mmCIF file of C-alpha atoms in Angstrom:
data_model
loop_
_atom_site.group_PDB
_atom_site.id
_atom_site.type_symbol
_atom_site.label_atom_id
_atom_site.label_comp_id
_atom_site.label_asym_id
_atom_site.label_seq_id
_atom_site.Cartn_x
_atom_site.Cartn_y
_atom_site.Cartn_z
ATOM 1 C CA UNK A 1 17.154 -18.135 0.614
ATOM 2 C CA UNK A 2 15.367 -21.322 1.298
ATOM 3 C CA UNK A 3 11.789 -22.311 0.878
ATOM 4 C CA UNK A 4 8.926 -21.595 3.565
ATOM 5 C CA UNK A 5 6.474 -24.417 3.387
ATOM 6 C CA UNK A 6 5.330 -24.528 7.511
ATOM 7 C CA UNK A 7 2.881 -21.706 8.352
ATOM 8 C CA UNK A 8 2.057 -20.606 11.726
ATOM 9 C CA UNK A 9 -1.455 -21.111 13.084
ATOM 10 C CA UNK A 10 -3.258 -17.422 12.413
ATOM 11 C CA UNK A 11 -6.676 -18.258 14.001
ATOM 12 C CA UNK A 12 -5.730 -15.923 16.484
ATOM 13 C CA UNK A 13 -4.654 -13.339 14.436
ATOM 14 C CA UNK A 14 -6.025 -10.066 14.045
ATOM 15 C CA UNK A 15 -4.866 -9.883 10.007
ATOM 16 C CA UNK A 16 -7.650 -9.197 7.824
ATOM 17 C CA UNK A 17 -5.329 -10.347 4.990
ATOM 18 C CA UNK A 18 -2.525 -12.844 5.597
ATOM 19 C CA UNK A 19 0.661 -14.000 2.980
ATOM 20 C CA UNK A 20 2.380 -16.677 4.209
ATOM 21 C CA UNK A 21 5.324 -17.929 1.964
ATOM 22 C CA UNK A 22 3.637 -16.417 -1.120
ATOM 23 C CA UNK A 23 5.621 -17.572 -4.130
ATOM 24 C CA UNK A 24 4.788 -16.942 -7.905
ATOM 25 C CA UNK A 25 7.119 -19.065 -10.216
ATOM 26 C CA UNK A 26 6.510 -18.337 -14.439
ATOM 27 C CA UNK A 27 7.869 -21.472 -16.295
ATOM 28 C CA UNK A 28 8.427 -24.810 -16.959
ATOM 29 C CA UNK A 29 7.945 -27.274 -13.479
ATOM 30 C CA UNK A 30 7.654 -24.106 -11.462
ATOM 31 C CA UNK A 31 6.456 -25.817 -8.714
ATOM 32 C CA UNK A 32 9.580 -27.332 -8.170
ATOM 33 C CA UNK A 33 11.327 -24.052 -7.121
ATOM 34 C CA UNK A 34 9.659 -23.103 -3.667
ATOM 35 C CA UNK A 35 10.023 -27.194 -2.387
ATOM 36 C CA UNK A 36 13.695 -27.705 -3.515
ATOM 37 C CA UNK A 37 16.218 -25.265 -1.423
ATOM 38 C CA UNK A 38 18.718 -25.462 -3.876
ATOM 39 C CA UNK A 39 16.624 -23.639 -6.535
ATOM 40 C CA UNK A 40 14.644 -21.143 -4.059
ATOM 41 C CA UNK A 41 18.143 -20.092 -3.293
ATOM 42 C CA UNK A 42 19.224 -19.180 -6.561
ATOM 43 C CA UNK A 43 18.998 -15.356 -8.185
ATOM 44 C CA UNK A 44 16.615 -14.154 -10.827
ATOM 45 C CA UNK A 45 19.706 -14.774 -13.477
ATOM 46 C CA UNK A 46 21.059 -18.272 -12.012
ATOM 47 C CA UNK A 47 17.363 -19.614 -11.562
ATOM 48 C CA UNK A 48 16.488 -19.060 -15.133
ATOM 49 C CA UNK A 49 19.816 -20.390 -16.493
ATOM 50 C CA UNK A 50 18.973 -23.464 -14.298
ATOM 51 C CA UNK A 51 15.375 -24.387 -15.075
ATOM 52 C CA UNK A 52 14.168 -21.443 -17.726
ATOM 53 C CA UNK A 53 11.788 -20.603 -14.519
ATOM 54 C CA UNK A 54 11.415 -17.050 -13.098
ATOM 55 C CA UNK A 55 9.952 -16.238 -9.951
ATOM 56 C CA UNK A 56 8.008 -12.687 -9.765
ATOM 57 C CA UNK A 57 7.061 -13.161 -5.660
ATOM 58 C CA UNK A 58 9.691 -14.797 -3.850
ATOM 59 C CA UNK A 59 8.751 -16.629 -0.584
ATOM 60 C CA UNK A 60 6.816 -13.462 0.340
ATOM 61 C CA UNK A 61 4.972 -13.151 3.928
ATOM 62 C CA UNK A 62 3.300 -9.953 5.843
ATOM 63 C CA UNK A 63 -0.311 -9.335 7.252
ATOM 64 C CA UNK A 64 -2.614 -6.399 6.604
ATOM 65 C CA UNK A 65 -4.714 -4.833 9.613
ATOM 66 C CA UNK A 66 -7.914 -3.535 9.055
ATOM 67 C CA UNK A 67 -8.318 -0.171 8.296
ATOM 68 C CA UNK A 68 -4.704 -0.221 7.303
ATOM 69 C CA UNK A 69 -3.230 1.489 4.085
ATOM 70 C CA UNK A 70 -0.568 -1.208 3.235
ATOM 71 C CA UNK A 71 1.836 -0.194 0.496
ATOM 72 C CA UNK A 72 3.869 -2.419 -1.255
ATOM 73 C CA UNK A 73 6.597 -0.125 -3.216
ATOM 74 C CA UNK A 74 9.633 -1.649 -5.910
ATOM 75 C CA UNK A 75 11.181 -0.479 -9.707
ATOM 76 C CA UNK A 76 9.437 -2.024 -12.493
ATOM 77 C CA UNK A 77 10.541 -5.801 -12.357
ATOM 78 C CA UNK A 78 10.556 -5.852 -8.306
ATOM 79 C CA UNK A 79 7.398 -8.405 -8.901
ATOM 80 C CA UNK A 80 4.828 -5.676 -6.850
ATOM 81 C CA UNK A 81 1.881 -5.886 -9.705
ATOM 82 C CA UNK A 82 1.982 -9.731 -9.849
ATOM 83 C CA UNK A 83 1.494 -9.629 -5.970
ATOM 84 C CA UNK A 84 -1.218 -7.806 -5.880
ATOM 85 C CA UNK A 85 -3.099 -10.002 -8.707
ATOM 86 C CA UNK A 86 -2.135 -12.912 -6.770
ATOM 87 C CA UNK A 87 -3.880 -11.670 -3.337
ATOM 88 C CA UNK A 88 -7.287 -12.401 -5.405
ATOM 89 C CA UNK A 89 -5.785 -15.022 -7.695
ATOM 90 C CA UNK A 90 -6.279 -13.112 -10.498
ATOM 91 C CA UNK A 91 -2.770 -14.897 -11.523
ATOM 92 C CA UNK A 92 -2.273 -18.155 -8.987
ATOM 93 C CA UNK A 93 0.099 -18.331 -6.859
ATOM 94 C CA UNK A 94 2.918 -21.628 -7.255
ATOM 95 C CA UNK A 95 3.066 -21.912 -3.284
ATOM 96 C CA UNK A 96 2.202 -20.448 0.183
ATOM 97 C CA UNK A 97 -1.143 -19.233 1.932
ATOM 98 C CA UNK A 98 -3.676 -16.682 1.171
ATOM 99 C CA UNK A 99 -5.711 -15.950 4.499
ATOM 100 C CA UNK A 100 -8.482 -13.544 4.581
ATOM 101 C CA UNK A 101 -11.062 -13.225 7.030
ATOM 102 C CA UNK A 102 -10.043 -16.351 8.585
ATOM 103 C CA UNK A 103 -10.442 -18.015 5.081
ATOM 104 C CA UNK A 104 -7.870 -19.827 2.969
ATOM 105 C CA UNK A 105 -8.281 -18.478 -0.297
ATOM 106 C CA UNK A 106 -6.325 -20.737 -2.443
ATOM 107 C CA UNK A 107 -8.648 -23.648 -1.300
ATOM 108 C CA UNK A 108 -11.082 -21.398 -2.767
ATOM 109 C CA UNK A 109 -13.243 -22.995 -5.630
ATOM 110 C CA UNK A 110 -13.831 -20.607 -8.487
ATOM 111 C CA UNK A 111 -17.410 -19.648 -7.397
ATOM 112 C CA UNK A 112 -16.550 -18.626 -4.464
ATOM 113 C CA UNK A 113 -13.503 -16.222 -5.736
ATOM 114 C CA UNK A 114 -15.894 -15.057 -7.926
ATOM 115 C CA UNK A 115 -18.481 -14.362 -5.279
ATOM 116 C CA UNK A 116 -15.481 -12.598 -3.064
ATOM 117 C CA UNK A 117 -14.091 -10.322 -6.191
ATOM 118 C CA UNK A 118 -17.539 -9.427 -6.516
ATOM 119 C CA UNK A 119 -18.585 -8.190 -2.745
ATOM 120 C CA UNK A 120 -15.403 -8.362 -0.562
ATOM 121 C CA UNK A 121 -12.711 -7.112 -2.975
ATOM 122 C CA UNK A 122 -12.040 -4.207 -5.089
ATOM 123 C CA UNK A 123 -9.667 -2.921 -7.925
ATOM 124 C CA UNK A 124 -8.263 0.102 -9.241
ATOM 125 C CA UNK A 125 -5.866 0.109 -12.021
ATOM 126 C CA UNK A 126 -3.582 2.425 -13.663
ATOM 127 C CA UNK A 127 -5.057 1.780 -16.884
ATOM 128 C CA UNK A 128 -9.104 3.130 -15.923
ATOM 129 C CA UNK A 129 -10.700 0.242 -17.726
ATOM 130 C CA UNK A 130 -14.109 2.317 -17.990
ATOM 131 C CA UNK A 131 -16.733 1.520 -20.615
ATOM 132 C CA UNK A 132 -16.334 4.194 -23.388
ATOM 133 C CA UNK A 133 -20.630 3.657 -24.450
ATOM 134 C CA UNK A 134 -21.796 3.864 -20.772
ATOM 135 C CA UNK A 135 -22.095 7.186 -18.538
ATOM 136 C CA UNK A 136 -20.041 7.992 -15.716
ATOM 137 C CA UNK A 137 -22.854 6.904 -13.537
ATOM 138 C CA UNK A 138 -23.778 3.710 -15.289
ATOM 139 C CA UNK A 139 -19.967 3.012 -15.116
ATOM 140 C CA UNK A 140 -19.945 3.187 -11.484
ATOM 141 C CA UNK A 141 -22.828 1.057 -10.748
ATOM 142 C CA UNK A 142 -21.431 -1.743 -13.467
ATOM 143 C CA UNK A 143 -20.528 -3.635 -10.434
ATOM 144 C CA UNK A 144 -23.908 -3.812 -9.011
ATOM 145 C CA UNK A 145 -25.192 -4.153 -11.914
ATOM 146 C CA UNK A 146 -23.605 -7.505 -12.218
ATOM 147 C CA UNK A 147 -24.027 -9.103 -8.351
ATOM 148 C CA UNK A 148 -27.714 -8.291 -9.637
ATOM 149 C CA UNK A 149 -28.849 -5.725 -7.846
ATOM 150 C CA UNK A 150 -32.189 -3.352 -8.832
ATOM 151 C CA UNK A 151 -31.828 0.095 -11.310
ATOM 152 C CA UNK A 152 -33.068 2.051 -8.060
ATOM 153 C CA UNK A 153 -30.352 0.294 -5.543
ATOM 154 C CA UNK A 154 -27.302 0.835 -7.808
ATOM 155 C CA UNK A 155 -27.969 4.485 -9.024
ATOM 156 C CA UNK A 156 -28.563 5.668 -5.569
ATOM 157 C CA UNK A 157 -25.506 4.023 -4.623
ATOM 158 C CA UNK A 158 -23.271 5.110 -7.792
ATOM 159 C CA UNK A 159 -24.831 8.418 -6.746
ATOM 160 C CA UNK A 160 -23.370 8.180 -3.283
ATOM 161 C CA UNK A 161 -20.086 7.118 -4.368
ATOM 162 C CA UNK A 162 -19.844 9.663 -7.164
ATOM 163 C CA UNK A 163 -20.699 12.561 -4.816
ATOM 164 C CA UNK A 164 -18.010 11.169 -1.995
ATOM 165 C CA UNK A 165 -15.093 11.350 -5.046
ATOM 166 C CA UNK A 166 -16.089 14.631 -6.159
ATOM 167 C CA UNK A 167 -17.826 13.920 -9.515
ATOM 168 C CA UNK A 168 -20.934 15.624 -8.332
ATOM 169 C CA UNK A 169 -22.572 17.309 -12.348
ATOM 170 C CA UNK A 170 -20.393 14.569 -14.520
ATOM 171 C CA UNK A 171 -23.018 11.440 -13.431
ATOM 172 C CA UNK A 172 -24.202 11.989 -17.497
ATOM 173 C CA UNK A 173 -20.910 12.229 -19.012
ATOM 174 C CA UNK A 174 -18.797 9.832 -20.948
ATOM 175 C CA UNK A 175 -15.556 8.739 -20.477
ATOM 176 C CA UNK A 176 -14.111 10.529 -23.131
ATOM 177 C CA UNK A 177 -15.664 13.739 -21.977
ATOM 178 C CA UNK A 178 -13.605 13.950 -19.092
ATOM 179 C CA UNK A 179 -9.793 14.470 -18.072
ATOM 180 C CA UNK A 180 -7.380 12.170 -16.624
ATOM 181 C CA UNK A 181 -8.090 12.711 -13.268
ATOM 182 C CA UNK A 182 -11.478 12.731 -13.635
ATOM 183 C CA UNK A 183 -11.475 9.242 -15.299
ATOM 184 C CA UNK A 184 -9.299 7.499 -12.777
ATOM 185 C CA UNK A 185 -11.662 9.481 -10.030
ATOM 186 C CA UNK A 186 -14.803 7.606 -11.458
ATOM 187 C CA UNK A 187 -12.566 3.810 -11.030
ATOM 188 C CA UNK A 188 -12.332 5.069 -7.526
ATOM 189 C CA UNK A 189 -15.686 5.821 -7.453
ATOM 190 C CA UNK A 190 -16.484 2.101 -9.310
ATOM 191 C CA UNK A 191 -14.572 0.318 -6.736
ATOM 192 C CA UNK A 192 -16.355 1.777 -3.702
ATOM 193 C CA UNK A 193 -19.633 1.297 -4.955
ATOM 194 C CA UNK A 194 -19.603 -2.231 -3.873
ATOM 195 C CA UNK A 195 -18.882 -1.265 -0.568
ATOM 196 C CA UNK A 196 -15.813 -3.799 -0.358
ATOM 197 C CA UNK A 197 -13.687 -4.694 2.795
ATOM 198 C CA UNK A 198 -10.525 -4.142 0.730
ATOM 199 C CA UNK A 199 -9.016 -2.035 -1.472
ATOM 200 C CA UNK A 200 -6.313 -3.078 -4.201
ATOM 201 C CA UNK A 201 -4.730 -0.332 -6.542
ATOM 202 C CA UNK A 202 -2.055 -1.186 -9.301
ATOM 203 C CA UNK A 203 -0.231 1.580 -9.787
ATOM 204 C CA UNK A 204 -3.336 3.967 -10.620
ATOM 205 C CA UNK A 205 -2.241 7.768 -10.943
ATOM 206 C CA UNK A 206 1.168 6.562 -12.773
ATOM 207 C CA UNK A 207 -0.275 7.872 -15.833
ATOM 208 C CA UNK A 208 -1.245 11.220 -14.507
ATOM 209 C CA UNK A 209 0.787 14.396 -14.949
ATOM 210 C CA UNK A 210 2.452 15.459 -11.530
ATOM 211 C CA UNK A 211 -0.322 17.844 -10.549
ATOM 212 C CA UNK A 212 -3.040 15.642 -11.141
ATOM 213 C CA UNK A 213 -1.615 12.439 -9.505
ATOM 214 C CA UNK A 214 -0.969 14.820 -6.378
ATOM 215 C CA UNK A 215 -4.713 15.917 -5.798
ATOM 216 C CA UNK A 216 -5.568 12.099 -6.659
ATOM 217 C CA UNK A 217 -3.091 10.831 -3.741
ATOM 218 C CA UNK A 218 -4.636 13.457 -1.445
ATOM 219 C CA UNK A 219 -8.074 12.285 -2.444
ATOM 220 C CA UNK A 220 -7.049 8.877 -1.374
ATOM 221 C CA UNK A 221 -5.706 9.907 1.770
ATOM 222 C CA UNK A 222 -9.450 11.717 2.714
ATOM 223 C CA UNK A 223 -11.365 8.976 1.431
ATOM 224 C CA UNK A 224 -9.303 6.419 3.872
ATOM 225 C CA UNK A 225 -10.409 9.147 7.007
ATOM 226 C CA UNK A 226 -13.705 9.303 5.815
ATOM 227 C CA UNK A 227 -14.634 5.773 4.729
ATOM 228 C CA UNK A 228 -11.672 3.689 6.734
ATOM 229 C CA UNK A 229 -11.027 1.218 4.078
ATOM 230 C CA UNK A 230 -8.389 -1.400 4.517
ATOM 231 C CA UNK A 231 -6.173 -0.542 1.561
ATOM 232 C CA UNK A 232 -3.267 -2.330 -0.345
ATOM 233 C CA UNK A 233 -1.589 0.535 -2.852
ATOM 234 C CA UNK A 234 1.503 -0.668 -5.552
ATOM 235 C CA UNK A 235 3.597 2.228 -6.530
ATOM 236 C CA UNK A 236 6.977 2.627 -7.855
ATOM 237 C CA UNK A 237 7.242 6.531 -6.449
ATOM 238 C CA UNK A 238 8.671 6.914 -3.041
ATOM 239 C CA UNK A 239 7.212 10.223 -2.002
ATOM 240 C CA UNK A 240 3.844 7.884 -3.114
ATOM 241 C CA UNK A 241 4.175 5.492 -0.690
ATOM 242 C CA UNK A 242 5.684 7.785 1.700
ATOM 243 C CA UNK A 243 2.319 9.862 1.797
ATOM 244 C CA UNK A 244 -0.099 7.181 1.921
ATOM 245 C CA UNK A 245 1.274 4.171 3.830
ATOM 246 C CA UNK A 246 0.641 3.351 6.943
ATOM 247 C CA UNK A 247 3.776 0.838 6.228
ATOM 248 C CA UNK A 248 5.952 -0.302 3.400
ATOM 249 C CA UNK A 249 6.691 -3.433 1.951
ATOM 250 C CA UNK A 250 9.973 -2.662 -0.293
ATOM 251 C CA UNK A 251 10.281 -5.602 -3.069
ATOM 252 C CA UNK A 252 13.460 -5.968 -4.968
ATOM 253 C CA UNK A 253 13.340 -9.071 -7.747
ATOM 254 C CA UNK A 254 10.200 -10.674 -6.308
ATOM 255 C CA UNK A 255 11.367 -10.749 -2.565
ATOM 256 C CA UNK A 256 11.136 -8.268 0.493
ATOM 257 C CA UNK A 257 13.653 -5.824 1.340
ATOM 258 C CA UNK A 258 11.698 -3.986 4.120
ATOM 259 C CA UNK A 259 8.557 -3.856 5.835
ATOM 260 C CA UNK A 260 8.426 -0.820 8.079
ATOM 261 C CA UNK A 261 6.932 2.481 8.287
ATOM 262 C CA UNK A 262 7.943 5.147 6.256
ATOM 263 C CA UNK A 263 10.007 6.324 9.088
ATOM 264 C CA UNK A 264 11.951 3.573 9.991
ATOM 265 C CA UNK A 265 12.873 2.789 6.189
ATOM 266 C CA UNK A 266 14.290 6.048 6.440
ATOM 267 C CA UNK A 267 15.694 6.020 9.575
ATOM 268 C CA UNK A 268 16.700 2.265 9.998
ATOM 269 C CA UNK A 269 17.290 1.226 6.196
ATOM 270 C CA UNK A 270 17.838 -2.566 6.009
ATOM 271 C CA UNK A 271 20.899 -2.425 3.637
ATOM 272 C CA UNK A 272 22.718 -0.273 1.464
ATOM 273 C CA UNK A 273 19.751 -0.693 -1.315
ATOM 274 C CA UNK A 274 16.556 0.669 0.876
ATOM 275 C CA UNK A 275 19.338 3.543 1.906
ATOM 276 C CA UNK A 276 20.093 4.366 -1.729
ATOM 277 C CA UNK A 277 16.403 4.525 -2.715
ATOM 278 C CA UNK A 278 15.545 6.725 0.227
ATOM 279 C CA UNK A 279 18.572 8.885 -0.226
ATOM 280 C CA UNK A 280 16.432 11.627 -1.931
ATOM 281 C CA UNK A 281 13.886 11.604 1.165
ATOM 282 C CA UNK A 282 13.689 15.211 2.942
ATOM 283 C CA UNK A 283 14.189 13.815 6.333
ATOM 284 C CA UNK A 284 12.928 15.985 8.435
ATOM 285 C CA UNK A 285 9.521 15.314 6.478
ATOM 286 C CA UNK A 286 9.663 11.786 7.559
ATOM 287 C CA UNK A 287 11.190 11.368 10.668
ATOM 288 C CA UNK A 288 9.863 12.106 14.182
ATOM 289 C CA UNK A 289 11.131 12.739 17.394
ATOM 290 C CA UNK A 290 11.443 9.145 18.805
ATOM 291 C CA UNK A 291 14.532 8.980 16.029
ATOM 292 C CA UNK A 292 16.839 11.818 17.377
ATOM 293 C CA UNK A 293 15.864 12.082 20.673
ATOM 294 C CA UNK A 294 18.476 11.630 23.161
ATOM 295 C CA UNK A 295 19.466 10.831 26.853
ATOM 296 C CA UNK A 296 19.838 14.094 28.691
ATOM 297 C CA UNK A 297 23.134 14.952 30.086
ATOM 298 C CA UNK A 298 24.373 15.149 33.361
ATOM 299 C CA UNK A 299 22.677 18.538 35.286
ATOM 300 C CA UNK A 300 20.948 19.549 31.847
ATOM 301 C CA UNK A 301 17.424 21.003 32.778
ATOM 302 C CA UNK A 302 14.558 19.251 32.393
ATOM 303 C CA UNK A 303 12.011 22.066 32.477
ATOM 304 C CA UNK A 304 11.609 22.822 28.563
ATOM 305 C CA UNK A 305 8.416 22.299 26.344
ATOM 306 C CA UNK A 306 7.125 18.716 25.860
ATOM 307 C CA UNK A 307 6.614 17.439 22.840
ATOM 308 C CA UNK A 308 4.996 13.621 21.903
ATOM 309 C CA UNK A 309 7.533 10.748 19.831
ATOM 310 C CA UNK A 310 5.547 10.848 16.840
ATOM 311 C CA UNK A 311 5.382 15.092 15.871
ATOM 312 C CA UNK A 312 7.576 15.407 12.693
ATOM 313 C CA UNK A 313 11.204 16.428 13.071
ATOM 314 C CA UNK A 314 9.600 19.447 10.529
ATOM 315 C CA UNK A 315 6.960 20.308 12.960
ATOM 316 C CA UNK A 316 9.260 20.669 15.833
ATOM 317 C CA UNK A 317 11.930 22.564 14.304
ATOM 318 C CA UNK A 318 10.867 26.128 15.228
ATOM 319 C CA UNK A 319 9.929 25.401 18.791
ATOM 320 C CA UNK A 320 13.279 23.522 19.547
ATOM 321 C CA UNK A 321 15.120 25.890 17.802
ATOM 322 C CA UNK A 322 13.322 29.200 20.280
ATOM 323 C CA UNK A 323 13.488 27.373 23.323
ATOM 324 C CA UNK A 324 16.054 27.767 25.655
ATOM 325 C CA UNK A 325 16.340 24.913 27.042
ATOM 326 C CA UNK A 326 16.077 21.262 25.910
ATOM 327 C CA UNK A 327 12.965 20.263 24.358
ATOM 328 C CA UNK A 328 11.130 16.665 26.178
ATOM 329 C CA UNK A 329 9.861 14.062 24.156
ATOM 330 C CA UNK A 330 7.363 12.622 26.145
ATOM 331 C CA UNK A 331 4.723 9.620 25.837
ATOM 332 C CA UNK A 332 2.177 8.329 28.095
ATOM 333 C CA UNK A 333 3.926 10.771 31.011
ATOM 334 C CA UNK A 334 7.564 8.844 31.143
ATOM 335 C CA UNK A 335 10.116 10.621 29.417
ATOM 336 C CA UNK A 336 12.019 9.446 26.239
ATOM 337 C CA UNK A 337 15.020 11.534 25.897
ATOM 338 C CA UNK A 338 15.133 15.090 25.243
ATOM 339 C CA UNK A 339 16.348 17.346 21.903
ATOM 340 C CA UNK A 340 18.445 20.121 20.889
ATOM 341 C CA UNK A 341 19.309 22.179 18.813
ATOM 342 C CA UNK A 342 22.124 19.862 17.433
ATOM 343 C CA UNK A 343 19.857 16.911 17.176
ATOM 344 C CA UNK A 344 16.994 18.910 14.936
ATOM 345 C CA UNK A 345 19.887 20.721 12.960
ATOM 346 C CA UNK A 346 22.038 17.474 12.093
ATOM 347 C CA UNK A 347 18.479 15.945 10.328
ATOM 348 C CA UNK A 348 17.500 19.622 8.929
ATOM 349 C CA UNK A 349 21.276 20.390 7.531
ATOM 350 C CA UNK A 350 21.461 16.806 6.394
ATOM 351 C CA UNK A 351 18.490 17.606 3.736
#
């Protein structure tokens, strides 16, 4: 691995959010590391034997669309939570380029991160952070409350954002009147309420029980439809990222594995460590059409159902299976291949 220190031009870009070359060295001289090639190129273990340095975000670059749920997914160690505190410079980055909106960040001076935290950016943590002497709804508006806005504006706006998370009867309730769930729903409900442009969540139902952190992941899924937030979510739980991304940046000690969507981590893993951590995966859950479709043989009829590239292999399953003929897979009117019942059946059996 060598260094990245030449960036594109992104003027023309259509990136809300841009990483260019993002490193984050801890230690001594760490800005040594991303300019000289023969220490970006070392490992985690032969970089810190070398120069005591370790570097959490390796020469990291990807762009986030607007509207898009970006999820950046890696075991504990893969250098995912210092990322995401980086995209704000919460913790500064050694080397690279933050771009957002067209602006370059990390020529940022601290009033004007400050200013951007405040109306353009928004956290969620795993750890709720809520003010144990202040109501739900006085919680939620703490936000406002600081960028100065009046009592009237920010209640009717906590209001708003506590009725869109489903907190609706708890606005005069303390924090430690309510359950997990609930807590981490009114940190949702904190981060919305300054109506930012992005989105940035640590890890924040990891501390749920199973049942809980599934409604919560749902929650955020109909709280992206409704409100269309652009979105950057760190988890460590496949079936997490899975669910919610759009795509899926896959970090393994600071650097990227992958960036794909969830089906073509599945279906195309880079290297024998993306296919070991989606070895689990039920397939046919994940994968659609476009994957198994094939070219239809010589004199096979070409009469059957149609079906689109993108309808789960799950979805399809009973219709291929009843028809008796080959199933099309069909976009924009030109044909794609066709599917069997061998091609469903090899991705259902392999589950």
């Amino acid at each position: 691995m060598t260094a990245q220190l030449e960036y594109p031009d992104i003027q023309d870009s259509d990136a809300l959010l841009s990483v260019q070359g993002l490193w984050k060295v801890f230690g001594p001289k760490a800005q040594r590391v991303p300019h000289r090639p023969e220490l970006a190129g070392l490992d985690r273990a032969d970089l810190y034997a070398k120069t005591g340095c370790t570097a959490a975000v390796r020469d990291l670059s990807f762009d986030v669309a607007p509207g898009e749920v970006f999820v950046v997914m890696g075991l504990s160690g893969s250098g995912k939570s210092t990322l995401v505190r980086c995209l704000t410079r919460l913790i500064e980055p050694t080397a690279g380029r933050l771009v957002f909106e067209g602006e370059d960040l990390r020529a940022a001076d601290e009033k004007r991160l400050r200013a951007l935290r405040r109306s353009k950016f928004s956290m969620v943590f795993q750890h709720f952070g809520l003010l144990p002497h202040r109501k739900v709804i006085d919680n939620v508006s703490y936000g406002l409350e600081i960028r100065g806005e009046s009592k009237p504006d920010r209640r009717r706006r906590a209001q708003e954002v506590i009725d869109l998370v489903g907190l609706a009867g708890n606005e005069h309730l303390y924090p430690e009147q309510l359950s997990g769930g609930m807590q981490q729903r009114v940190g949702l409900a904190r981060a919305l309420a300054n109506d930012p442009d992005v989105l940035l969540f640590d890890e924040p139902f990891s501390a749920l029980d199973p049942l809980i952190r599934r409604e919560m992941q749902t929650e955020v899924v109909r709280l992206h439809r409704e409100v269309g937030k652009t979105m950057v979510f760190i988890t460590h739980d496949l079936s997490e990222a899975l669910k919610l991304g759009d795509r899926i940046l896959l970090m393994r000690d600071g650097a990227a594995v992958q960036l794909g969507t969830g089906d073509e981590l599945v279906g195309a893993p880079a290297d024998d460590y993306v296919r070991e951590f989606v070895r689990d995966v039920q397939r046919a859950d994940v994968l659609t059409l476009r994957w198994i479709a094939r070219r239809p043989r010589d004199g096979e009829p070409l009469d059957g159902p149609e079906l689109g590239p993108d309808v789960l292999v799950r979805e399809a399953t009973r219709l291929v299976l009843e028809a008796d003929r080959p199933v099309k897979v069909v976009s924009n009117g030109t044909l794609l291949g066709v599917i069997g019942d061998e091609e469903i059946l090899a991705v259902v059996a392999d589950n």
